[in-house]
Structure formats: C-alpha cells, structure tokens
Short mmCIF file of C-alpha atoms in Angstrom, two decimals:
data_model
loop_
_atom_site.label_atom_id
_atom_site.label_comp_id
_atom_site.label_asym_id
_atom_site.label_seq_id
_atom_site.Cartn_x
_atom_site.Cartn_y
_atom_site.Cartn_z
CA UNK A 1 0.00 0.00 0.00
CA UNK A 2 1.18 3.15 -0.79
CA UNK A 3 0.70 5.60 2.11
CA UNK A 4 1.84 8.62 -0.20
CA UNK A 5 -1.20 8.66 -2.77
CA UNK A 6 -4.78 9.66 -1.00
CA UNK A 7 -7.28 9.75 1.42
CA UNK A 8 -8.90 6.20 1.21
CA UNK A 9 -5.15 4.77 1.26
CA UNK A 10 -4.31 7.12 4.19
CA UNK A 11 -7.07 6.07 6.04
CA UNK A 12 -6.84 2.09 5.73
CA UNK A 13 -3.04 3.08 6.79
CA UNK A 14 -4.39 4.59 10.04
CA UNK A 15 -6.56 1.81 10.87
CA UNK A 16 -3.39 -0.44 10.28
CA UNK A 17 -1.38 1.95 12.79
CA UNK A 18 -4.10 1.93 15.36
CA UNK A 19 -4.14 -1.45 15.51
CA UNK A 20 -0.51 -1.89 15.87
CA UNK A 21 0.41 0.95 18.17
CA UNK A 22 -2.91 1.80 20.25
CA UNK A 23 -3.11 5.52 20.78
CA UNK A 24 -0.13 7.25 21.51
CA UNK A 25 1.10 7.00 25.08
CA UNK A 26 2.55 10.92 25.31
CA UNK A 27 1.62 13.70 23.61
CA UNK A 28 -1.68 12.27 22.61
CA UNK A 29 -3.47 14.96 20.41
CA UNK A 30 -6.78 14.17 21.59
CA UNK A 31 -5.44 14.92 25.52
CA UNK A 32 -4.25 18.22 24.19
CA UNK A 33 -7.68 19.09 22.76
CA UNK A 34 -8.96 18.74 26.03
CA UNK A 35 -6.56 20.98 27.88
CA UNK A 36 -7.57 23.41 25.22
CA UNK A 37 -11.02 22.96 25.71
CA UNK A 38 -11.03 23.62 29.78
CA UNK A 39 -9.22 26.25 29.06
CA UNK A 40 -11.65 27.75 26.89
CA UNK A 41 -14.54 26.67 28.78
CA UNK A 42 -13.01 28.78 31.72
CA UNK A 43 -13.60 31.64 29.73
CA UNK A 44 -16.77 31.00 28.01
CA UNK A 45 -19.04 28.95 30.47
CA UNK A 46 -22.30 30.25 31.55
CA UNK A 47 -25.46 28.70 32.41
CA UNK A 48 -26.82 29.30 29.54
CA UNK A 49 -27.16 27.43 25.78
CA UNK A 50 -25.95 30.49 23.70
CA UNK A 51 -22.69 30.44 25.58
CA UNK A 52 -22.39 26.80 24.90
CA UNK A 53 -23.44 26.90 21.30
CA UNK A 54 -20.65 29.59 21.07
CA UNK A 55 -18.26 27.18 22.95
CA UNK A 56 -18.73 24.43 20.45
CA UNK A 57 -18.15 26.70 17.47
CA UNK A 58 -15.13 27.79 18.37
CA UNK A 59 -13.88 24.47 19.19
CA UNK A 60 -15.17 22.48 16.27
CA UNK A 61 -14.25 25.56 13.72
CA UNK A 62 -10.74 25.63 15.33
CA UNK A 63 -10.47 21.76 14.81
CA UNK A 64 -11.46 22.08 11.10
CA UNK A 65 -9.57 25.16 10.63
CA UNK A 66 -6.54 22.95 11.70
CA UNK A 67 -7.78 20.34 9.52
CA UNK A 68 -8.32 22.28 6.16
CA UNK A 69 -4.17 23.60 6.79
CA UNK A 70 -2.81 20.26 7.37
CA UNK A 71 -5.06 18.96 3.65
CA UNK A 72 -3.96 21.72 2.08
CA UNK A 73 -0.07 21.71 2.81
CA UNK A 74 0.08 17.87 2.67
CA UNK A 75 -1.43 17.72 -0.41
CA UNK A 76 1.16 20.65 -1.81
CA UNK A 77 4.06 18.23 -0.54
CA UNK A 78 2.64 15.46 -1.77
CA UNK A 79 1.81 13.61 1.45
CA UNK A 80 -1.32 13.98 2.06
CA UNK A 81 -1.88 10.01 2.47
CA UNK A 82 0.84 10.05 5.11
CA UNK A 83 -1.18 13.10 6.57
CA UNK A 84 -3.91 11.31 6.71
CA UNK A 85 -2.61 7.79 8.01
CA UNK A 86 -1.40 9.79 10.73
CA UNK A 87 -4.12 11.71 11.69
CA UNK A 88 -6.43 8.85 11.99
CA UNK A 89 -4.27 7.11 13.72
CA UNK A 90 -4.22 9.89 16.03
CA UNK A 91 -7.88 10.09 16.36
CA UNK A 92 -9.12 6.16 16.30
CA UNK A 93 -9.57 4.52 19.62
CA UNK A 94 -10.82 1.14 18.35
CA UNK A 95 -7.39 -0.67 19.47
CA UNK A 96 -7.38 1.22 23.10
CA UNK A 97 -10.98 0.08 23.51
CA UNK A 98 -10.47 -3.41 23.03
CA UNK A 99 -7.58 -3.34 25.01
CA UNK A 100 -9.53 -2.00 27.75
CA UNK A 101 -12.32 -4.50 27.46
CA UNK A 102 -9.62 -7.47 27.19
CA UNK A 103 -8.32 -5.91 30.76
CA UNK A 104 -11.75 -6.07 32.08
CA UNK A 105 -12.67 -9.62 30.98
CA UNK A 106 -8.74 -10.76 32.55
CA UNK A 107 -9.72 -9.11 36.48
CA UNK A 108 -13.25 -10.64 36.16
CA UNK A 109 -11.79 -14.21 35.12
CA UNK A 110 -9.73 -14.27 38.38
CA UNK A 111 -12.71 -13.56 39.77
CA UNK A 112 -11.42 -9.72 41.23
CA UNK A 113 -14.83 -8.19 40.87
CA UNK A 114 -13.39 -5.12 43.46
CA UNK A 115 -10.79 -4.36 40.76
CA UNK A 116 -13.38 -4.55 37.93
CA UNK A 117 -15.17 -2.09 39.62
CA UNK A 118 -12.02 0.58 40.14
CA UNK A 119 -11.29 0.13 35.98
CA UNK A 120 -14.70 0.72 34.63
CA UNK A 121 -14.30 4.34 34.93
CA UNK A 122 -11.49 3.30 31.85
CA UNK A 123 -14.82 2.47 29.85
CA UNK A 124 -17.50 4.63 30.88
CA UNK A 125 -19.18 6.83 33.61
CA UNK A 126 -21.83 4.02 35.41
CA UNK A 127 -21.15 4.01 39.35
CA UNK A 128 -19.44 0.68 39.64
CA UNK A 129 -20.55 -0.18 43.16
CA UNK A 130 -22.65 -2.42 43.99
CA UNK A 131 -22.14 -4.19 40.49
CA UNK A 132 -21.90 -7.69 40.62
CA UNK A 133 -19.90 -9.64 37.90
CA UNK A 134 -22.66 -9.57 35.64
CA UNK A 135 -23.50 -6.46 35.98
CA UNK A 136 -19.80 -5.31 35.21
CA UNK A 137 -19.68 -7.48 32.38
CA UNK A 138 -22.93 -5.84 30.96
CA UNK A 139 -21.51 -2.35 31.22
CA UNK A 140 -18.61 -3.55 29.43
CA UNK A 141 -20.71 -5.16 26.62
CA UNK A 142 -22.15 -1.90 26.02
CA UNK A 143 -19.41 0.15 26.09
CA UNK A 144 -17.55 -1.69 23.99
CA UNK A 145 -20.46 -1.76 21.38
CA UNK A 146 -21.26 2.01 21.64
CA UNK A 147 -17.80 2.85 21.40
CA UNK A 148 -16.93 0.82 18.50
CA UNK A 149 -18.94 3.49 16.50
CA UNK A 150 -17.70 6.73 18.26
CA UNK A 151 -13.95 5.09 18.28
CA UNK A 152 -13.57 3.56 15.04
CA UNK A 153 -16.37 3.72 12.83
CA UNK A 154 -17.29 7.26 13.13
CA UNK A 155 -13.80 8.92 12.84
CA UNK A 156 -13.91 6.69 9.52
CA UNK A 157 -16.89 7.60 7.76
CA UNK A 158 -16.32 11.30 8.20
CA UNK A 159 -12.35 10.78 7.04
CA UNK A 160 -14.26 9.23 4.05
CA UNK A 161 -16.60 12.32 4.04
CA UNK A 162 -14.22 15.60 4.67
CA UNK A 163 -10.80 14.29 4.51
CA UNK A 164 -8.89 15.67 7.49
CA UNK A 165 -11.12 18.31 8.81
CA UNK A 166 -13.54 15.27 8.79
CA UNK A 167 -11.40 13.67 10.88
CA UNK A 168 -10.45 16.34 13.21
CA UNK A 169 -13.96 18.09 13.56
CA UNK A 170 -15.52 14.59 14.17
CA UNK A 171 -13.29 14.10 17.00
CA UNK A 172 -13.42 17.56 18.70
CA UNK A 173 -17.52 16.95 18.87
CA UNK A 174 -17.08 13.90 20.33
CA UNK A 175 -14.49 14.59 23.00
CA UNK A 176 -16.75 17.61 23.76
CA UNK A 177 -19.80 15.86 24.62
CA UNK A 178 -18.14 13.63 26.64
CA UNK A 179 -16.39 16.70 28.23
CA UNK A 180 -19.78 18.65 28.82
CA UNK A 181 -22.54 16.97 27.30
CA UNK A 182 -23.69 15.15 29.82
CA UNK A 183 -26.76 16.18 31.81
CA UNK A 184 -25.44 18.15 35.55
CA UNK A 185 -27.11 20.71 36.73
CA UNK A 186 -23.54 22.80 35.44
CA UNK A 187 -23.95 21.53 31.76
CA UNK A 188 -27.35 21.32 31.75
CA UNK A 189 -27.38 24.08 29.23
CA UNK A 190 -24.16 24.97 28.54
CA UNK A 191 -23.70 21.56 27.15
CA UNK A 192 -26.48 21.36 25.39
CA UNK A 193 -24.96 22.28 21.96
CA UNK A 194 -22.16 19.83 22.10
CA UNK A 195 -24.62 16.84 23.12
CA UNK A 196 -26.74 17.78 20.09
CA UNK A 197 -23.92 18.05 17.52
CA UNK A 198 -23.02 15.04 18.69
CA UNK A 199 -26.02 13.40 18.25
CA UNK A 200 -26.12 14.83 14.52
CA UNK A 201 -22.18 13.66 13.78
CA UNK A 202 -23.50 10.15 15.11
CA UNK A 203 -26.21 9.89 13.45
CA UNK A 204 -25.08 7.66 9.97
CA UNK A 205 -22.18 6.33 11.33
CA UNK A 206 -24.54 4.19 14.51
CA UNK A 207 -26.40 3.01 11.59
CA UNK A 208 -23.20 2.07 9.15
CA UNK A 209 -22.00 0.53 12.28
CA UNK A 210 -24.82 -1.11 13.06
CA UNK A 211 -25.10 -2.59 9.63
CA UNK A 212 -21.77 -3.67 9.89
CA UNK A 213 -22.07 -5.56 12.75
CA UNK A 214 -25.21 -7.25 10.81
CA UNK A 215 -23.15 -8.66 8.36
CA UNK A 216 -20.52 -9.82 10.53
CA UNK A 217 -23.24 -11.39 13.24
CA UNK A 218 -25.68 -12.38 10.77
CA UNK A 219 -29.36 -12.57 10.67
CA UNK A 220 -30.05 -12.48 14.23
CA UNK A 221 -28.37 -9.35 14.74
CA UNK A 222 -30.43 -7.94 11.84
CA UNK A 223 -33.47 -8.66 13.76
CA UNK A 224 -32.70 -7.39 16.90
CA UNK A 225 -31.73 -4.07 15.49
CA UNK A 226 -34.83 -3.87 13.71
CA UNK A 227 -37.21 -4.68 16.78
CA UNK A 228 -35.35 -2.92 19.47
CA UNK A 229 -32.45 -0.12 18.16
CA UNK A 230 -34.94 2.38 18.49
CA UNK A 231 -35.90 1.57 22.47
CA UNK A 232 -32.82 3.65 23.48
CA UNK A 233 -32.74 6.68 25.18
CA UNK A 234 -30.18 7.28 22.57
CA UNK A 235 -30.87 8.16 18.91
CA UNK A 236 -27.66 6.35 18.33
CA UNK A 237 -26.01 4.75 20.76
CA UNK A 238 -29.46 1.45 20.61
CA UNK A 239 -28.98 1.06 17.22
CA UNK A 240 -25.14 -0.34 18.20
CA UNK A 241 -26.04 -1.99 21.04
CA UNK A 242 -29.14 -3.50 19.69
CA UNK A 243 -27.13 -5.25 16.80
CA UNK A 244 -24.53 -6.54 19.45
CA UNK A 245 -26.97 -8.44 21.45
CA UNK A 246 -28.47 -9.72 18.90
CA UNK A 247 -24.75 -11.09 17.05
CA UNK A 248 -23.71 -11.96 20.67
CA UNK A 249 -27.26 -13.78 21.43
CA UNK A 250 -27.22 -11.52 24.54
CA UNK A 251 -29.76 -9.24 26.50
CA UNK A 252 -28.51 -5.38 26.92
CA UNK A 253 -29.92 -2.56 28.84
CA UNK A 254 -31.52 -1.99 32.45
CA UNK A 255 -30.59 -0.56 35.71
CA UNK A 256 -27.31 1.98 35.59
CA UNK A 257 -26.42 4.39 37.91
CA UNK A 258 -24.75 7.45 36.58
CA UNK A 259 -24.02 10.15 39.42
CA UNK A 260 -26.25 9.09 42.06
CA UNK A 261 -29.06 9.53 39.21
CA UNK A 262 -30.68 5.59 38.06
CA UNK A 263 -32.22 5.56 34.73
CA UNK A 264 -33.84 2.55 33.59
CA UNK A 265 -33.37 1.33 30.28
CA UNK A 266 -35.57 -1.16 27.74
CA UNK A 267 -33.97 -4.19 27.40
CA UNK A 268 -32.75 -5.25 23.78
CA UNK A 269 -32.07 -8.62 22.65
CA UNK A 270 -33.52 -12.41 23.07
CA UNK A 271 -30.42 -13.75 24.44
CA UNK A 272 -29.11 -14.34 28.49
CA UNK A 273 -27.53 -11.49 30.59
CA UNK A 274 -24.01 -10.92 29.53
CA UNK A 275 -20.82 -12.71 31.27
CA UNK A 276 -17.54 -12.60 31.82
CA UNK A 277 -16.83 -14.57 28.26
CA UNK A 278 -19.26 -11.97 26.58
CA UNK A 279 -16.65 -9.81 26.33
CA UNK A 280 -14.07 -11.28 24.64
CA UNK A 281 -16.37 -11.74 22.40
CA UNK A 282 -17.63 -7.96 21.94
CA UNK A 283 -14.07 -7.54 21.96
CA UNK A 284 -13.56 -9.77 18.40
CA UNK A 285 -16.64 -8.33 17.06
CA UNK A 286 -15.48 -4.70 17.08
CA UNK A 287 -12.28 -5.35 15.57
CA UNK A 288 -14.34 -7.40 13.13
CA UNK A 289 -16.43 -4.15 12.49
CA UNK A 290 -13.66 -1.67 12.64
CA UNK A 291 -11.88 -3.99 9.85
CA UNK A 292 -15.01 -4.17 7.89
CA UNK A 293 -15.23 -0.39 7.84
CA UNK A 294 -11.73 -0.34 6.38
CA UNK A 295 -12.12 -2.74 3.62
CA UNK A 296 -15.21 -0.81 2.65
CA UNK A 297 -13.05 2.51 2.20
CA UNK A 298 -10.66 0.69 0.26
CA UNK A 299 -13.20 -0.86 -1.83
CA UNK A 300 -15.82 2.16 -2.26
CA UNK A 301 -12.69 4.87 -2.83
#
C-alpha cells in the first residue's frame, strides 16, 4: 500500500497503525484538545445554551480550521496520504478500547470483581458499586459496542466524508460531549450544543456501524436491530447496542447508575444477561467491524 497517494489509502493506513500501536502513550493529540477545551470553557461557560453553542463553534471551527491547513499543505508536498494515516491514527480509539475491554474480561476471570469495579471508569461513567460480575460485564458489553462506532467507525466515515477536517472536527464533537454533554445541573445548558452536535455527527455512522455488525453477526443481529435499536434513550447509541446483542445472542440494557441519578433502560435482545466470556467476544466483534469499515473505504474509494 502506498501511504503517499490519497485519502482512502491514508485512512486504511491509520486503521493499520491503530491497531498496531494503540493511541499514543505521550503527547496524545486528543489529551491536548482537552486541555484546550477547559481552558476555553473557563472563559466562556455560563449557564446558559448560547454560551455553549458559542463554545462548540469555536472548538469544532478551530479543529477544522486545523484540519483544512494540514489537507492543504500535505497535499502541496505530496503527502497527504501520510497526513492522513497519521491523523487517523491519532484520532481512532478502536485498538485502546479493546484493550480496555480485554483488561476487564482478565480481572473478572480471576474472579477480582473489586478491581473490575475501580477500571470501569477506563470504559465509561456508570457508578461501579454495587455491580456484581454480571453487571460489570454488561456495562462492558455496552461500552464496547457504543464505542466501536464513536472510536472507530465514526472517525472513519467522516475521514471518508471531509478528509482531514472530517477527521479532526468529528473528534473535537465527540471529545466535547463527553467533556460537557452530559446532563449536571452545570452543563445542563451549557452543554447542550455539544450533546446535540453530537447526536447529529453520530447519526449515519450508529447506523453504518450497526449494519456492519449485521453482516458480521448475521441474521439475528439484523433482527434485533430492527425490533429494538430504536428503544434507546439514545438516537444512536441502541442502534449499536441493539445489533450486538443480537450477534452476541445476549440481553442489553436496564438498571445503571450514573451520578447518584438511576435511569432505567428497555432491554434489547432475546439472548441471556451478559458474562464474563461476553466480552471477549464484543471484543472480536469490534475489531471485526472496525476492519469491515476499512475494507469498505478501500473498496468504495
């Protein structure tokens, strides 16, 4: 493969770094968003939505402004696949995620449900105690699947899309709502924006995900996503996890804790609770997906 050519090339490359290298250990981009956006968010916040719809903006622009430099003088050097190996490399997750599920699935095999419960901040925000094994292995299920479009799939579709910027935009949007977009009574409305443009940015790449997973679980996973994708509080984030339990032949959603706040969810799927040997399993079927998504770029550009 030449990594010098174009985008679709540059992107496959990434996907190949990612899964060799996991996200960078120092220095990681992403990290340095962040610091950029608390800095920011110092200056901007209010309890109010137009200060958060202004917050966004100036994020997300900034990110594509960096993005439409970096096309422009890669592609006047002629490395603009190189440029954009690198840069989704720099934005993918997929490899870190499964990583972090494979960590999850080792402490629960010994049987350390304690230390399970200290690492699933790693995968999302739930309040660990009082989780049993089953329950741990649940929320690790579904973060695995949810992620697998926001980590991989996602970045992917709108490298396809816009190239860089794509790539860098998409990433800012997502880092924000999981930065502010969360419901708290101090983001309640400054956070607003972010959740919704991160809803939007979701919005075909849970459902190329989805069908991905579909044709790597087969027809039961079809089925599944059909019947219950759209229970979700999520406009997303079901459509994922639907097609998971169904390819898995597992049942997803119920009780979490986020915050002291307990939302109950509809469950999706036909199948048994999740355990411990579920995720391993979620684990090969995103890196199934995330490969999928690859091949498709490579074919389709």
């Amino acid at each position: 493969m030449n990594l010098m050519r174009g985008s679709a090339e540059g992107l496959v490359g990434g996907v190949v770094l990612d899964a060799f290298l996991g996200d960078p250990r120092r220095w990681h981009p992403v990290a340095g968003f962040g610091r950029v956006a608390s800095a920011v968010e110092k200056t901007l916040y209010g309890d109010v939505r137009w200060r958060g719809v202004v917050y966004a903006g100036v994020l997300v622009g900034g990110a594509g402004a960096v993005g439409v430099a970096l096309e422009r003088v890669s592609r006047r050097f002629g490395v603009h696949g190189l440029a954009t190996a690198a840069v989704t490399w720099a934005v993918l997750g997929g490899t870190s995620l499964g990583r972090e599920g494979l960590v999850m699935a080792r402490v629960l095999e010994r049987g350390d449900v304690e230390a399970a419960r200290a690492r699933l901040s790693h995968l999302c925000a739930r309040d660990p105690e009082g989780m049993d094994a089953k329950g741990l292995s649940r929320a690790v299920v579904e973060s695995v699947a949810e992620n697998t479009s926001d980590a991989s799939v996602a970045p992917l579709v709108w490298g396809a899309v816009a190239g860089i910027p794509g790539l860098l935009m998409y990433r800012a949007i997502n880092t924000l709502d999981a930065m502010v977009g969360y419901r708290s009574p101090r983001y309640e409305r400054f956070g607003w924006a972010a959740a919704r443009l991160d809803d939007a940015a979701n919005w075909v790449p849970a459902r190329v995900t989805a069908g991905l997973v579909v044709a790597c679980g087969g027809p039961r996973a079809w089925r599944v996503f059909r019947r219950d994708g759209g229970k979700h509080p999520s406009p997303n984030a079901g459509r994922v996890e639907a097609a998971f339990a169904g390819a898995l032949d597992v049942r997803l959603g119920g009780v979490n804790a986020y915050g002291g706040r307990v939302e109950r969810r509809p469950e999706m799927g036909d199948g048994r609770v999740p355990e411990v040997r579920d995720i391993r399993k979620a684990v090969r079927l995103s890196a199934a997906v995330t490969f999928a998504a690859a091949v498709a770029i490579g074919v389709l550009r």
